[in-house]
mmCIF file of C-alpha atoms in Angstrom:
data_model
loop_
_atom_site.group_PDB
_atom_site.id
_atom_site.type_symbol
_atom_site.label_atom_id
_atom_site.label_comp_id
_atom_site.label_asym_id
_atom_site.label_seq_id
_atom_site.Cartn_x
_atom_site.Cartn_y
_atom_site.Cartn_z
ATOM 1 C CA MET A 11 110.045 97.626 123.502
ATOM 2 C CA ARG A 12 111.548 95.767 120.521
ATOM 3 C CA PHE A 13 110.475 96.078 116.878
ATOM 4 C CA VAL A 14 111.784 96.311 113.324
ATOM 5 C CA HIS A 15 110.617 99.163 111.105
ATOM 6 C CA ASP A 16 111.602 98.757 107.458
ATOM 7 C CA ALA A 17 110.965 102.100 105.740
ATOM 8 C CA LEU A 18 110.280 101.969 102.009
ATOM 9 C CA PRO A 19 112.282 104.310 99.736
ATOM 10 C CA MET A 20 109.970 106.935 98.319
ATOM 11 C CA ARG A 21 110.177 110.408 96.815
ATOM 12 C CA VAL A 22 107.022 112.528 97.093
ATOM 13 C CA VAL A 23 106.283 115.797 95.319
ATOM 14 C CA PHE A 24 103.143 117.317 96.854
ATOM 15 C CA GLY A 25 100.988 120.379 96.226
ATOM 16 C CA PRO A 26 98.512 122.095 93.920
ATOM 17 C CA GLY A 27 99.853 122.505 90.379
ATOM 18 C CA ARG A 28 102.589 119.913 90.803
ATOM 19 C CA LEU A 29 101.524 118.070 87.651
ATOM 20 C CA ALA A 30 103.481 120.734 85.776
ATOM 21 C CA GLU A 31 106.638 119.318 87.367
ATOM 22 C CA LEU A 32 106.052 115.766 86.134
ATOM 23 C CA GLY A 33 108.671 116.212 83.405
ATOM 24 C CA ASP A 34 111.241 117.170 86.021
ATOM 25 C CA GLU A 35 110.595 113.927 87.891
ATOM 26 C CA VAL A 36 110.925 111.855 84.724
ATOM 27 C CA GLU A 37 114.122 113.659 83.805
ATOM 28 C CA ARG A 38 115.543 113.199 87.309
ATOM 29 C CA LEU A 39 115.242 109.439 86.804
ATOM 30 C CA GLY A 40 117.060 109.660 83.473
ATOM 31 C CA LEU A 41 114.043 108.422 81.487
ATOM 32 C CA THR A 42 113.678 109.438 77.851
ATOM 33 C CA ARG A 43 110.751 107.335 76.524
ATOM 34 C CA VAL A 44 107.937 106.737 78.982
ATOM 35 C CA VAL A 45 104.547 105.204 78.308
ATOM 36 C CA VAL A 46 101.636 106.942 80.056
ATOM 37 C CA LEU A 47 99.137 104.454 81.525
ATOM 38 C CA GLY A 48 95.595 104.858 82.840
ATOM 39 C CA THR A 49 91.923 104.046 82.355
ATOM 40 C CA PRO A 50 89.753 104.940 79.343
ATOM 41 C CA GLU A 51 87.838 107.391 81.552
ATOM 42 C CA GLN A 52 91.077 109.293 82.246
ATOM 43 C CA GLU A 53 92.241 109.484 78.634
ATOM 44 C CA ALA A 54 92.069 113.301 78.486
ATOM 45 C CA THR A 55 94.179 113.583 81.653
ATOM 46 C CA LEU A 56 96.617 111.007 80.301
ATOM 47 C CA GLN A 57 97.043 113.015 77.125
ATOM 48 C CA ARG A 58 97.524 116.179 79.174
ATOM 49 C CA ALA A 59 100.299 114.451 81.114
ATOM 50 C CA ALA A 60 101.872 113.157 77.889
ATOM 51 C CA ASP A 61 101.731 116.615 76.302
ATOM 52 C CA GLY A 62 103.484 118.047 79.348
ATOM 53 C CA LEU A 63 106.269 115.487 78.956
ATOM 54 C CA GLY A 64 106.915 116.498 75.363
ATOM 55 C CA GLY A 65 109.468 114.272 73.634
ATOM 56 C CA ARG A 66 109.882 112.120 76.728
ATOM 57 C CA ALA A 67 106.401 110.626 76.178
ATOM 58 C CA ALA A 68 106.577 107.621 73.877
ATOM 59 C CA GLY A 69 102.831 106.991 73.856
ATOM 60 C CA VAL A 70 99.623 106.483 75.839
ATOM 61 C CA PHE A 71 97.874 103.251 76.874
ATOM 62 C CA ALA A 72 94.361 103.979 78.187
ATOM 63 C CA GLY A 73 93.226 100.449 78.879
ATOM 64 C CA ALA A 74 93.593 99.949 82.638
ATOM 65 C CA ARG A 75 90.786 98.020 84.350
ATOM 66 C CA GLN A 76 90.043 97.295 87.980
ATOM 67 C CA HIS A 77 91.650 94.231 89.559
ATOM 68 C CA VAL A 78 94.277 94.225 86.731
ATOM 69 C CA PRO A 79 93.161 91.331 84.493
ATOM 70 C CA VAL A 80 96.180 89.442 83.167
ATOM 71 C CA GLU A 81 95.135 90.067 79.566
ATOM 72 C CA VAL A 82 95.150 93.841 80.146
ATOM 73 C CA ALA A 83 98.518 93.632 81.893
ATOM 74 C CA GLY A 84 99.849 91.654 78.927
ATOM 75 C CA ALA A 85 98.548 94.180 76.420
ATOM 76 C CA ALA A 86 100.105 97.082 78.345
ATOM 77 C CA ALA A 87 103.420 95.265 78.660
ATOM 78 C CA ASP A 88 103.407 94.522 74.926
ATOM 79 C CA ARG A 89 102.643 98.180 74.184
ATOM 80 C CA ALA A 90 105.544 99.314 76.372
ATOM 81 C CA ARG A 91 107.881 96.943 74.554
ATOM 82 C CA GLU A 92 106.640 98.059 71.116
ATOM 83 C CA LEU A 93 107.256 101.696 72.054
ATOM 84 C CA GLY A 94 110.724 100.959 73.377
ATOM 85 C CA ALA A 95 109.661 102.504 76.690
ATOM 86 C CA ASP A 96 112.239 102.887 79.442
ATOM 87 C CA GLY A 97 109.690 103.810 82.111
ATOM 88 C CA CYS A 98 106.007 104.227 82.968
ATOM 89 C CA VAL A 99 104.005 107.208 84.133
ATOM 90 C CA VAL A 100 100.711 106.101 85.686
ATOM 91 C CA VAL A 101 97.916 108.615 86.130
ATOM 92 C CA GLY A 102 94.782 107.633 88.034
ATOM 93 C CA GLY A 103 93.718 105.437 90.918
ATOM 94 C CA GLY A 104 94.433 101.902 92.031
ATOM 95 C CA SER A 105 93.590 100.339 88.659
ATOM 96 C CA SER A 106 96.093 102.537 86.837
ATOM 97 C CA VAL A 107 98.817 102.167 89.448
ATOM 98 C CA GLY A 108 98.195 98.423 89.523
ATOM 99 C CA LEU A 109 98.676 98.234 85.774
ATOM 100 C CA GLY A 110 101.933 100.171 86.024
ATOM 101 C CA LYS A 111 103.119 97.723 88.654
ATOM 102 C CA ALA A 112 102.257 94.800 86.383
ATOM 103 C CA VAL A 113 104.362 96.303 83.588
ATOM 104 C CA ALA A 114 107.189 96.952 86.049
ATOM 105 C CA LEU A 115 106.967 93.363 87.246
ATOM 106 C CA ARG A 116 107.315 92.026 83.705
ATOM 107 C CA HIS A 117 109.854 94.462 82.228
ATOM 108 C CA GLY A 118 111.512 96.028 85.274
ATOM 109 C CA LEU A 119 110.562 99.533 84.119
ATOM 110 C CA PRO A 120 110.646 102.299 86.755
ATOM 111 C CA VAL A 121 107.270 103.853 87.591
ATOM 112 C CA VAL A 122 106.316 107.457 88.311
ATOM 113 C CA ALA A 123 102.822 107.699 89.819
ATOM 114 C CA VAL A 124 100.355 110.588 89.630
ATOM 115 C CA PRO A 125 97.417 109.546 91.860
ATOM 116 C CA THR A 126 93.962 111.007 91.214
ATOM 117 C CA THR A 127 92.101 109.022 93.902
ATOM 118 C CA TYR A 128 92.774 108.049 97.504
ATOM 119 C CA ALA A 129 93.581 104.384 96.831
ATOM 120 C CA GLY A 130 97.138 104.625 98.187
ATOM 121 C CA SER A 131 98.480 101.862 95.944
ATOM 122 C CA GLU A 132 101.298 104.149 94.845
ATOM 123 C CA MET A 133 102.820 103.822 98.319
ATOM 124 C CA THR A 134 103.112 100.041 98.375
ATOM 125 C CA PRO A 135 105.243 97.314 96.781
ATOM 126 C CA ILE A 136 102.088 95.172 96.532
ATOM 127 C CA TRP A 137 100.999 94.006 93.099
ATOM 128 C CA GLY A 138 97.845 92.146 92.064
ATOM 129 C CA LEU A 139 96.712 90.269 88.945
ATOM 130 C CA THR A 140 93.358 88.618 88.244
ATOM 131 C CA GLU A 141 93.081 85.494 86.117
ATOM 132 C CA ASP A 142 90.101 83.135 85.752
ATOM 133 C CA GLY A 143 88.258 84.921 88.559
ATOM 134 C CA VAL A 144 91.101 84.580 91.064
ATOM 135 C CA LYS A 145 93.142 87.562 92.210
ATOM 136 C CA ARG A 146 96.780 86.865 93.077
ATOM 137 C CA THR A 147 98.816 89.362 95.036
ATOM 138 C CA GLY A 148 102.449 89.594 95.966
ATOM 139 C CA ARG A 149 105.157 91.976 97.157
ATOM 140 C CA ASP A 150 108.134 93.072 95.109
ATOM 141 C CA ARG A 151 110.082 96.283 95.624
ATOM 142 C CA SER A 152 110.710 96.517 91.897
ATOM 143 C CA VAL A 153 107.084 97.649 91.421
ATOM 144 C CA LEU A 154 107.259 100.438 94.013
ATOM 145 C CA PRO A 155 107.007 103.800 92.205
ATOM 146 C CA ARG A 156 110.289 105.721 92.220
ATOM 147 C CA SER A 157 108.470 109.039 92.536
ATOM 148 C CA VAL A 158 104.916 110.094 93.393
ATOM 149 C CA VAL A 159 103.429 113.414 92.294
ATOM 150 C CA TYR A 160 100.433 114.393 94.432
ATOM 151 C CA ASP A 161 98.475 117.285 92.918
ATOM 152 C CA PRO A 162 95.194 117.939 94.799
ATOM 153 C CA GLU A 163 93.884 119.845 91.773
ATOM 154 C CA LEU A 164 93.634 116.538 89.897
ATOM 155 C CA THR A 165 91.225 115.149 92.524
ATOM 156 C CA VAL A 166 88.721 118.027 92.392
ATOM 157 C CA SER A 167 86.944 116.391 89.449
ATOM 158 C CA LEU A 168 86.780 113.024 91.231
ATOM 159 C CA PRO A 169 83.029 112.394 91.705
ATOM 160 C CA VAL A 170 81.848 112.758 95.290
ATOM 161 C CA GLY A 171 80.668 109.145 95.500
ATOM 162 C CA LEU A 172 84.004 107.790 94.331
ATOM 163 C CA SER A 173 85.841 110.242 96.583
ATOM 164 C CA VAL A 174 83.971 108.767 99.548
ATOM 165 C CA THR A 175 84.484 105.106 98.690
ATOM 166 C CA SER A 176 88.109 105.665 97.686
ATOM 167 C CA GLY A 177 88.688 107.460 100.992
ATOM 168 C CA LEU A 178 87.072 104.661 102.999
ATOM 169 C CA ASN A 179 89.206 102.176 101.067
ATOM 170 C CA ALA A 180 92.253 104.087 102.339
ATOM 171 C CA VAL A 181 90.878 104.066 105.896
ATOM 172 C CA ALA A 182 90.650 100.274 105.590
ATOM 173 C CA HIS A 183 94.392 100.188 104.859
ATOM 174 C CA ALA A 184 95.032 102.087 108.092
ATOM 175 C CA VAL A 185 92.735 99.850 110.123
ATOM 176 C CA GLU A 186 94.472 96.691 108.944
ATOM 177 C CA ALA A 187 97.858 98.241 109.723
ATOM 178 C CA LEU A 188 96.675 99.075 113.245
ATOM 179 C CA TRP A 189 96.053 95.406 114.050
ATOM 180 C CA ALA A 190 98.794 93.903 111.854
ATOM 181 C CA PRO A 191 101.106 91.454 113.662
ATOM 182 C CA ASP A 192 104.159 93.261 112.275
ATOM 183 C CA GLY A 193 102.952 96.780 113.014
ATOM 184 C CA THR A 194 105.290 99.146 114.854
ATOM 185 C CA PRO A 195 104.798 102.296 116.945
ATOM 186 C CA ILE A 196 105.724 104.252 113.806
ATOM 187 C CA THR A 197 103.131 102.601 111.567
ATOM 188 C CA ALA A 198 100.540 102.989 114.331
ATOM 189 C CA VAL A 199 101.069 106.764 114.461
ATOM 190 C CA MET A 200 100.941 107.008 110.666
ATOM 191 C CA ALA A 201 97.824 104.836 110.419
ATOM 192 C CA GLU A 202 95.908 106.794 113.050
ATOM 193 C CA GLU A 203 96.774 110.141 111.469
ATOM 194 C CA GLY A 204 95.942 108.836 107.994
ATOM 195 C CA ALA A 205 92.523 107.622 109.125
ATOM 196 C CA ARG A 206 91.871 110.863 111.035
ATOM 197 C CA ALA A 207 92.790 113.018 108.046
ATOM 198 C CA LEU A 208 90.470 111.153 105.696
ATOM 199 C CA LEU A 209 87.566 110.893 108.121
ATOM 200 C CA SER A 210 87.930 114.626 108.722
ATOM 201 C CA ALA A 211 88.285 115.645 105.064
ATOM 202 C CA LEU A 212 85.567 113.496 103.484
ATOM 203 C CA PRO A 213 82.565 115.376 104.979
ATOM 204 C CA SER A 214 84.032 118.638 103.653
ATOM 205 C CA ILE A 215 84.517 117.079 100.210
ATOM 206 C CA VAL A 216 80.908 115.882 100.182
ATOM 207 C CA SER A 217 79.598 119.353 101.051
ATOM 208 C CA ALA A 218 82.094 121.252 98.858
ATOM 209 C CA PRO A 219 83.747 119.020 96.215
ATOM 210 C CA GLY A 220 85.983 121.888 95.064
ATOM 211 C CA ASP A 221 87.477 122.486 98.525
ATOM 212 C CA LEU A 222 91.166 122.254 97.625
ATOM 213 C CA GLU A 223 92.288 122.254 101.263
ATOM 214 C CA ALA A 224 90.086 119.265 102.050
ATOM 215 C CA ARG A 225 91.259 117.519 98.893
ATOM 216 C CA GLY A 226 94.850 118.050 99.974
ATOM 217 C CA GLU A 227 94.170 116.731 103.473
ATOM 218 C CA ALA A 228 92.531 113.643 101.986
ATOM 219 C CA LEU A 229 95.526 113.033 99.707
ATOM 220 C CA GLN A 230 97.898 113.297 102.672
ATOM 221 C CA GLY A 231 95.724 110.813 104.543
ATOM 222 C CA ALA A 232 95.744 108.452 101.573
ATOM 223 C CA TRP A 233 99.534 108.745 101.391
ATOM 224 C CA LEU A 234 99.881 107.689 105.038
ATOM 225 C CA CYS A 235 97.303 104.908 104.761
ATOM 226 C CA GLY A 236 98.961 103.496 101.658
ATOM 227 C CA ALA A 237 102.396 103.680 103.256
ATOM 228 C CA VAL A 238 101.355 101.660 106.306
ATOM 229 C CA LEU A 239 99.610 99.095 104.120
ATOM 230 C CA GLY A 240 102.894 98.645 102.275
ATOM 231 C CA ALA A 241 104.816 98.238 105.529
ATOM 232 C CA THR A 242 102.583 95.684 107.279
ATOM 233 C CA THR A 243 100.743 92.414 106.728
ATOM 234 C CA MET A 244 97.207 92.407 105.359
ATOM 235 C CA SER A 245 94.545 90.495 107.273
ATOM 236 C CA LEU A 246 90.886 89.470 106.961
ATOM 237 C CA HIS A 247 89.568 92.699 105.443
ATOM 238 C CA HIS A 248 91.854 92.738 102.409
ATOM 239 C CA LYS A 249 91.595 88.985 101.945
ATOM 240 C CA LEU A 250 87.817 89.279 101.762
ATOM 241 C CA CYS A 251 87.899 92.220 99.370
ATOM 242 C CA HIS A 252 90.417 90.541 97.067
ATOM 243 C CA VAL A 253 88.207 87.444 96.822
ATOM 244 C CA LEU A 254 85.019 89.468 96.324
ATOM 245 C CA GLY A 255 86.636 91.632 93.673
ATOM 246 C CA GLY A 256 88.535 88.925 91.850
ATOM 247 C CA SER A 257 85.754 86.337 91.832
ATOM 248 C CA PHE A 258 82.734 88.562 91.224
ATOM 249 C CA ASP A 259 84.280 91.702 89.678
ATOM 250 C CA LEU A 260 82.736 93.911 92.346
ATOM 251 C CA PRO A 261 83.870 97.556 92.317
ATOM 252 C CA HIS A 262 87.048 97.775 94.363
ATOM 253 C CA ALA A 263 86.612 100.876 96.522
ATOM 254 C CA GLU A 264 82.896 100.297 97.090
ATOM 255 C CA THR A 265 83.560 96.748 98.269
ATOM 256 C CA HIS A 266 86.092 98.009 100.821
ATOM 257 C CA ALA A 267 83.592 100.596 102.060
ATOM 258 C CA VAL A 268 80.857 97.998 102.552
ATOM 259 C CA VAL A 269 82.995 95.325 104.203
ATOM 260 C CA LEU A 270 85.046 97.490 106.596
ATOM 261 C CA PRO A 271 82.539 98.020 109.449
ATOM 262 C CA HIS A 272 81.722 94.306 109.482
ATOM 263 C CA VAL A 273 85.382 93.306 109.740
ATOM 264 C CA VAL A 274 85.895 95.887 112.504
ATOM 265 C CA ALA A 275 82.964 94.339 114.376
ATOM 266 C CA HIS A 276 84.542 90.891 113.964
ATOM 267 C CA ASN A 277 88.134 91.824 114.832
ATOM 268 C CA GLY A 278 87.585 94.690 117.278
ATOM 269 C CA PRO A 279 87.386 92.651 120.501
ATOM 270 C CA GLY A 280 90.760 91.080 119.645
ATOM 271 C CA ALA A 281 92.486 94.375 118.819
ATOM 272 C CA PRO A 282 92.004 96.866 121.694
ATOM 273 C CA ALA A 283 94.915 99.132 120.691
ATOM 274 C CA ALA A 284 93.591 99.371 117.134
ATOM 275 C CA MET A 285 90.109 100.206 118.431
ATOM 276 C CA ALA A 286 91.510 102.921 120.691
ATOM 277 C CA ALA A 287 93.348 104.523 117.747
ATOM 278 C CA LEU A 288 90.369 104.265 115.387
ATOM 279 C CA GLY A 289 88.136 105.644 118.115
ATOM 280 C CA ARG A 290 90.373 108.698 118.439
ATOM 281 C CA ALA A 291 90.284 109.160 114.663
ATOM 282 C CA LEU A 292 86.479 109.045 114.778
ATOM 283 C CA GLY A 293 86.169 111.115 117.942
ATOM 284 C CA VAL A 294 84.582 108.359 120.047
ATOM 285 C CA THR A 295 85.723 105.975 122.775
ATOM 286 C CA GLY A 296 87.680 102.858 121.857
ATOM 287 C CA ASP A 297 84.949 100.397 122.796
ATOM 288 C CA PRO A 298 84.700 98.035 119.787
ATOM 289 C CA ASP A 299 80.916 98.283 119.541
ATOM 290 C CA THR A 300 81.034 102.082 119.730
ATOM 291 C CA VAL A 301 83.778 102.272 117.107
ATOM 292 C CA THR A 302 81.912 99.920 114.769
ATOM 293 C CA LYS A 303 78.686 101.899 115.038
ATOM 294 C CA ALA A 304 80.490 105.225 114.575
ATOM 295 C CA LEU A 305 82.323 103.961 111.492
ATOM 296 C CA ALA A 306 79.137 102.567 109.962
ATOM 297 C CA ALA A 307 77.280 105.808 110.717
ATOM 298 C CA ARG A 308 80.057 107.897 109.174
ATOM 299 C CA ALA A 309 79.937 105.799 105.994
ATOM 300 C CA ARG A 310 76.130 106.141 105.780
ATOM 301 C CA ASP A 311 76.288 109.892 106.391
ATOM 302 C CA LEU A 312 78.814 110.210 103.573
ATOM 303 C CA GLY A 313 76.487 108.335 101.224
ATOM 304 C CA ALA A 314 78.646 105.232 100.850
ATOM 305 C CA PRO A 315 77.037 101.945 99.775
ATOM 306 C CA THR A 316 76.171 99.706 102.709
ATOM 307 C CA SER A 317 75.536 96.265 101.222
ATOM 308 C CA LEU A 318 77.224 93.787 98.921
ATOM 309 C CA ALA A 319 73.836 93.096 97.352
ATOM 310 C CA ALA A 320 73.671 96.700 96.156
ATOM 311 C CA LEU A 321 77.047 96.188 94.451
ATOM 312 C CA GLY A 322 75.758 93.198 92.470
ATOM 313 C CA MET A 323 77.018 90.371 94.660
ATOM 314 C CA PRO A 324 74.934 87.201 94.089
ATOM 315 C CA ALA A 325 73.642 85.623 97.292
ATOM 316 C CA ASP A 326 74.571 82.150 96.106
ATOM 317 C CA GLY A 327 78.196 83.266 95.791
ATOM 318 C CA LEU A 328 78.741 83.741 99.536
ATOM 319 C CA PRO A 329 79.729 80.094 100.232
ATOM 320 C CA ARG A 330 82.324 80.322 97.465
ATOM 321 C CA VAL A 331 83.852 83.377 99.155
ATOM 322 C CA VAL A 332 83.965 81.536 102.483
ATOM 323 C CA GLU A 333 85.790 78.597 100.905
ATOM 324 C CA GLN A 334 88.387 80.784 99.171
ATOM 325 C CA VAL A 335 89.106 82.875 102.253
ATOM 326 C CA LEU A 336 89.458 79.812 104.503
ATOM 327 C CA ALA A 337 91.706 78.056 101.980
ATOM 328 C CA ALA A 338 94.628 80.460 102.500
ATOM 329 C CA PRO A 339 95.727 81.064 106.120
ATOM 330 C CA TYR A 340 96.712 84.616 107.112
ATOM 331 C CA ALA A 341 97.366 86.580 110.280
ATOM 332 C CA ASN A 342 94.293 88.053 111.967
ATOM 333 C CA PRO A 343 93.645 89.393 115.483
ATOM 334 C CA ALA A 344 90.487 87.306 115.950
ATOM 335 C CA PRO A 345 89.832 83.672 115.008
ATOM 336 C CA VAL A 346 88.162 83.166 111.625
ATOM 337 C CA THR A 347 85.840 80.188 111.473
ATOM 338 C CA ARG A 348 83.392 79.040 108.831
ATOM 339 C CA GLU A 349 80.538 80.123 111.077
ATOM 340 C CA SER A 350 81.919 83.572 111.922
ATOM 341 C CA LEU A 351 82.926 84.278 108.331
ATOM 342 C CA THR A 352 79.516 83.222 107.032
ATOM 343 C CA ALA A 353 77.807 85.481 109.571
ATOM 344 C CA LEU A 354 80.061 88.416 108.622
ATOM 345 C CA LEU A 355 79.358 88.008 104.912
ATOM 346 C CA GLU A 356 75.602 87.578 105.405
ATOM 347 C CA ALA A 357 75.531 90.792 107.440
ATOM 348 C CA ALA A 358 77.551 92.622 104.755
ATOM 349 C CA PHE A 359 75.287 91.183 102.059
#
């Protein structure tokens, strides 16, 4: 067996109440004026984080939006420059972390991430920006957070519906890593355990949203799923979701939740090892049809959305998605043709 495993540098501080140690992480990096970034909905949490940082907090920017529009990234970068910031603290989910990465990409500022969802973006060097309805992504280690503070207490208030879709988004990261052409035995173990942890924790979160143990297990799963996404090549699933999100502004996590079973159905026959691992995570055999049905059933049981139409996708936009996805070649375990892609999207719609 021959492979190359390139581990990403990452410091993780994990456990209930760890938000109180955020100042220690900022100080450890030698930062003295950080800007705290997040969404408008998280403004109270952002201010709480800033208050905990005391004089090390230069200000708050609560303007993050999903898919990181370039105008929002520009406004945040300008705010960081105006404040004389020497670093960023991002509090929130993928939108907030994505904005922090955009600022890091422009100004080279180190990022400390405090995730409040299961997006996993904090574990990757992948950045994304949306301009004129097109989402561009890239990889740059300069955007990788220097430190990640996981505090399960911050996820207890995450609404159940968003907990589910965010968790399934993370499972999608693991699935793509399982069939990635540059996957390794190490990423395979991490991806399977990440998927298992989330698929195990989410039913408990649905039945008891305040279950701190389940919230912690889900965060650990998200950590693993994000890490393997950052270490491998994305395929059809993420390409589809980036186009759907960037072109039609569909909600990010919900789109991943809807599309995943359909991509598994498409790619499963060409990825037997991935199906075996996902089957173990779901507690079923690795037969592609069985895995697909079990995954779809789990999503329905959790109350996740099951159609792109329900998310606001216009039917006449499907051909546009097909054209954009086919225009940029990428690695995938099963052939992607105009006919197969159209059938997949119509089924998801």
